Short mmCIF file of C-alpha atoms in Angstrom, two decimals:
data_model
loop_
_atom_site.label_atom_id
_atom_site.label_comp_id
_atom_site.label_asym_id
_atom_site.label_seq_id
_atom_site.Cartn_x
_atom_site.Cartn_y
_atom_site.Cartn_z
CA ASP A 1 -13.59 30.68 -11.01
CA ALA A 2 -13.33 34.45 -11.31
CA LYS A 3 -13.92 36.09 -14.66
CA THR A 4 -11.19 38.04 -16.43
CA THR A 5 -11.35 41.02 -18.78
CA GLN A 6 -8.69 41.72 -21.40
CA PRO A 7 -8.46 44.19 -24.29
CA PRO A 8 -9.24 42.38 -27.55
CA SER A 9 -6.10 43.55 -29.33
CA MET A 10 -2.81 45.37 -28.86
CA ASP A 11 0.17 46.39 -30.97
CA CYS A 12 3.80 46.52 -29.99
CA ALA A 13 6.98 47.48 -31.80
CA GLU A 14 9.63 44.81 -32.11
CA GLY A 15 12.27 45.13 -29.40
CA ARG A 16 10.03 47.12 -27.09
CA ALA A 17 8.29 45.85 -23.99
CA ALA A 18 4.77 44.52 -24.42
CA ASN A 19 2.53 45.13 -21.42
CA LEU A 20 -0.68 43.11 -21.50
CA PRO A 21 -3.29 44.04 -18.87
CA CYS A 22 -5.91 41.82 -17.27
CA ASN A 23 -8.70 42.71 -14.86
CA HIS A 24 -9.92 40.09 -12.39
CA SER A 25 -11.80 42.16 -9.84
CA THR A 26 -13.73 39.19 -8.42
CA ILE A 27 -10.67 37.05 -7.76
CA SER A 28 -10.76 35.18 -4.48
CA GLY A 29 -7.91 34.80 -2.04
CA ASN A 30 -6.93 31.30 -3.11
CA GLU A 31 -7.12 31.82 -6.86
CA TYR A 32 -3.99 32.12 -8.94
CA VAL A 33 -3.50 34.14 -12.11
CA TYR A 34 -2.29 32.11 -15.11
CA TRP A 35 -1.14 33.33 -18.49
CA TYR A 36 -1.08 31.25 -21.67
CA ARG A 37 -0.54 32.22 -25.26
CA GLN A 38 -1.60 30.67 -28.56
CA ILE A 39 0.42 31.29 -31.65
CA HIS A 40 -1.56 30.93 -34.86
CA SER A 41 -2.30 27.30 -35.79
CA GLN A 42 -0.67 25.96 -32.64
CA GLY A 43 -1.91 24.73 -29.27
CA PRO A 44 -1.77 27.08 -26.28
CA GLN A 45 1.51 27.43 -24.41
CA TYR A 46 1.88 28.07 -20.68
CA ILE A 47 3.74 31.28 -19.85
CA ILE A 48 3.62 32.04 -16.14
CA HIS A 49 1.41 32.06 -13.07
CA GLY A 50 1.31 33.85 -9.71
CA LEU A 51 -0.71 34.41 -6.56
CA LYS A 52 0.23 37.83 -5.16
CA ASN A 53 3.96 38.31 -5.58
CA ASN A 54 5.47 39.42 -8.85
CA GLU A 55 6.90 36.54 -10.83
CA THR A 56 9.53 36.32 -13.54
CA ASN A 57 10.75 33.51 -15.73
CA GLU A 58 12.63 33.19 -18.99
CA MET A 59 9.58 34.15 -21.01
CA ALA A 60 7.92 36.97 -19.13
CA SER A 61 7.21 38.87 -15.93
CA LEU A 62 3.88 38.94 -14.12
CA ILE A 63 2.97 41.98 -12.05
CA ILE A 64 -0.06 41.58 -9.76
CA THR A 65 -1.51 44.63 -8.01
CA GLU A 66 -1.59 44.69 -4.25
CA ASP A 67 -5.38 44.26 -4.16
CA ARG A 68 -5.01 41.44 -6.74
CA LYS A 69 -7.81 42.85 -8.84
CA SER A 70 -5.62 43.23 -11.90
CA SER A 71 -2.34 42.05 -13.35
CA THR A 72 0.03 42.79 -16.21
CA LEU A 73 2.04 40.37 -18.27
CA ILE A 74 5.26 41.91 -19.50
CA LEU A 75 7.27 40.64 -22.44
CA PRO A 76 10.45 42.68 -21.94
CA HIS A 77 11.75 42.65 -25.51
CA ALA A 78 9.00 41.58 -27.86
CA THR A 79 9.93 39.78 -31.06
CA LEU A 80 7.87 38.92 -34.12
CA ARG A 81 7.56 35.37 -32.74
CA ASP A 82 5.61 36.79 -29.78
CA THR A 83 2.69 37.63 -32.05
CA ALA A 84 -0.11 35.52 -30.56
CA VAL A 85 -3.34 35.55 -28.58
CA TYR A 86 -2.59 35.92 -24.86
CA TYR A 87 -5.03 34.48 -22.33
CA CYS A 88 -5.31 35.54 -18.71
CA ILE A 89 -7.05 32.94 -16.54
CA VAL A 90 -7.73 32.75 -12.82
CA ARG A 91 -8.11 29.39 -11.18
CA LEU A 92 -7.74 27.59 -7.93
CA PHE A 93 -4.25 26.13 -7.63
CA ASN A 94 -4.22 22.35 -7.22
CA ALA A 95 -7.97 22.51 -7.21
CA GLY A 96 -8.75 18.84 -6.89
CA ASN A 97 -11.58 17.90 -9.22
CA ASN A 98 -12.04 21.52 -10.29
CA ARG A 99 -8.86 21.76 -12.31
CA LYS A 100 -10.30 23.03 -15.54
CA LEU A 101 -9.24 26.31 -17.10
CA ILE A 102 -11.96 28.73 -18.22
CA TRP A 103 -10.76 30.43 -21.39
CA GLY A 104 -11.89 33.90 -22.45
CA LEU A 105 -11.17 35.50 -25.81
CA GLY A 106 -7.77 36.85 -24.77
CA THR A 107 -5.72 39.69 -26.24
CA SER A 108 -4.44 39.41 -29.78
CA LEU A 109 -0.94 40.89 -29.67
CA ALA A 110 0.64 41.99 -32.93
CA VAL A 111 4.37 42.68 -32.80
CA ASN A 112 5.35 44.92 -35.66
CA PRO A 113 8.80 45.25 -37.26
CA SER B 1 7.44 19.59 -19.47
CA ALA B 2 5.66 17.20 -21.79
CA VAL B 3 5.43 17.02 -25.57
CA ILE B 4 2.02 16.11 -26.95
CA SER B 5 1.34 14.90 -30.46
CA GLN B 6 -1.98 14.40 -32.19
CA LYS B 7 -3.09 12.38 -35.18
CA PRO B 8 -4.41 13.29 -37.64
CA SER B 9 -3.33 16.90 -37.88
CA ARG B 10 -6.28 17.64 -40.12
CA ASP B 11 -9.07 15.82 -41.91
CA ILE B 12 -12.04 16.46 -44.14
CA CYS B 13 -14.97 14.18 -43.45
CA GLN B 14 -18.46 13.56 -44.75
CA ARG B 15 -21.45 14.19 -42.54
CA GLY B 16 -22.73 11.13 -40.73
CA THR B 17 -19.29 9.54 -40.39
CA SER B 18 -17.04 9.36 -37.32
CA LEU B 19 -13.43 10.34 -36.75
CA THR B 20 -11.11 9.19 -33.98
CA ILE B 21 -8.35 11.56 -32.92
CA GLN B 22 -5.32 10.16 -31.12
CA CYS B 23 -3.31 11.99 -28.48
CA GLN B 24 0.13 10.75 -27.40
CA VAL B 25 2.21 12.26 -24.59
CA ASP B 26 5.93 11.62 -24.34
CA SER B 27 5.77 11.21 -20.56
CA GLN B 28 3.20 10.20 -18.00
CA VAL B 29 0.69 12.88 -17.12
CA THR B 30 -1.88 12.81 -14.35
CA MET B 31 -4.67 14.59 -16.16
CA MET B 32 -5.64 14.65 -19.82
CA PHE B 33 -8.23 16.95 -21.36
CA TRP B 34 -9.97 17.41 -24.68
CA TYR B 35 -10.93 20.87 -25.92
CA ARG B 36 -12.73 22.25 -28.94
CA GLN B 37 -11.87 25.57 -30.54
CA GLN B 38 -14.25 26.83 -33.19
CA PRO B 39 -13.02 29.35 -35.75
CA GLY B 40 -12.17 32.68 -34.17
CA GLN B 41 -13.28 31.49 -30.76
CA SER B 42 -11.64 30.54 -27.51
CA LEU B 43 -11.18 27.05 -26.13
CA THR B 44 -14.09 25.07 -24.71
CA LEU B 45 -13.45 22.04 -22.54
CA ILE B 46 -15.21 18.92 -23.81
CA ALA B 47 -14.17 16.45 -21.14
CA THR B 48 -11.50 15.20 -18.78
CA ALA B 49 -10.11 11.83 -19.85
CA ASN B 50 -9.75 9.54 -16.84
CA GLN B 51 -7.43 6.58 -16.96
CA GLY B 52 -9.29 3.29 -16.72
CA SER B 53 -12.71 4.85 -16.20
CA GLU B 54 -15.32 6.88 -18.02
CA ALA B 55 -14.46 10.43 -18.99
CA THR B 56 -15.98 13.39 -17.15
CA TYR B 57 -17.97 15.51 -19.61
CA GLU B 58 -18.72 19.21 -19.42
CA SER B 59 -22.19 20.60 -19.81
CA GLY B 60 -23.34 20.35 -23.40
CA PHE B 61 -21.11 17.40 -24.30
CA VAL B 62 -22.20 13.76 -24.10
CA ILE B 63 -20.46 10.43 -24.32
CA ASP B 64 -22.51 9.18 -27.26
CA LYS B 65 -21.31 12.09 -29.39
CA PHE B 66 -17.74 12.31 -28.08
CA PRO B 67 -16.63 8.94 -26.72
CA ILE B 68 -13.21 9.13 -25.09
CA SER B 69 -10.74 6.46 -24.13
CA ARG B 70 -7.67 6.64 -21.94
CA PRO B 71 -6.08 3.22 -21.57
CA ASN B 72 -2.88 4.47 -19.88
CA LEU B 73 -1.13 7.59 -18.59
CA THR B 74 0.29 8.64 -21.96
CA PHE B 75 -2.47 8.02 -24.51
CA SER B 76 -6.05 9.07 -25.16
CA THR B 77 -8.50 9.12 -28.04
CA LEU B 78 -11.49 11.30 -28.81
CA THR B 79 -14.10 10.18 -31.32
CA VAL B 80 -16.39 12.67 -32.97
CA SER B 81 -19.44 10.58 -33.88
CA ASN B 82 -22.12 11.05 -36.51
CA MET B 83 -20.52 14.28 -37.63
CA SER B 84 -22.32 17.32 -38.96
CA PRO B 85 -20.88 20.57 -40.37
CA GLU B 86 -21.34 22.14 -36.90
CA ASP B 87 -18.59 19.81 -35.66
CA SER B 88 -16.05 21.55 -37.90
CA SER B 89 -13.51 22.82 -35.43
CA ILE B 90 -10.03 22.39 -34.02
CA TYR B 91 -9.81 19.67 -31.39
CA LEU B 92 -7.02 19.98 -28.87
CA CYS B 93 -5.61 17.49 -26.40
CA SER B 94 -3.81 18.62 -23.26
CA GLY B 95 -2.18 17.08 -20.23
CA SER B 96 -0.97 18.20 -16.85
CA GLY B 97 1.21 16.73 -14.15
CA ALA B 98 0.45 16.00 -10.56
CA SER B 99 0.82 19.64 -9.54
CA TYR B 100 -1.80 20.69 -12.13
CA ASN B 101 0.34 23.77 -12.41
CA GLU B 102 0.46 24.06 -16.16
CA GLN B 103 -1.23 22.30 -19.02
CA PHE B 104 0.66 21.18 -22.09
CA PHE B 105 -1.18 21.20 -25.37
CA GLY B 106 -0.97 19.26 -28.56
CA PRO B 107 -0.91 21.08 -31.91
CA GLY B 108 -4.58 20.35 -32.53
CA THR B 109 -6.59 18.46 -35.14
CA ARG B 110 -8.36 20.63 -37.68
CA LEU B 111 -11.62 18.92 -38.67
CA THR B 112 -13.81 19.99 -41.56
CA VAL B 113 -17.16 18.27 -42.04
CA LEU B 114 -18.84 18.62 -45.41
#
């Protein structure tokens, strides 16, 4: 699985959009980009995933560059409850026996009042 | 989606003893996994729990130290055997459905070994 690079920490004002970047320059054509987050003292929570098209759900939007070497997770109106560590992971979709997720250190997002 | 619970939520144990952590899912899941998360660190996969057969362990983890059971599609246990202070960590259970699209995680078990 391709490696990802994320900034260790970011700040965002409450009510503003939080844009979390991720570099995955070695991503292969059949690898998806997944985003999870982990709020303090809780297990990780799935947010969104995508291959090459932009994706949106009730939690966030995922913007993937045309060359797929980087992506941005957007939380459109960040709240204090969005304070968490955000993990960007690339992985083969429906990868048979190779289904494991490789977790980096993620980005610690602090949403400030 | 699936809701995953773990017991115990936390424990303090003496070195040399063993602790069994239980993971219960509220619906059937195809895959179940056990992770370890040491303080300030990211998640490390210990093993994939296979129903009715031996678990598949990742490099650096062995069955004698971390025996795993998975008797059905909604339940699994992880035992941390002959514990030492280095085993102090958060242990997380997760499950995924047939699409393997997303993994659902339990709240974790915080283990402290004295």
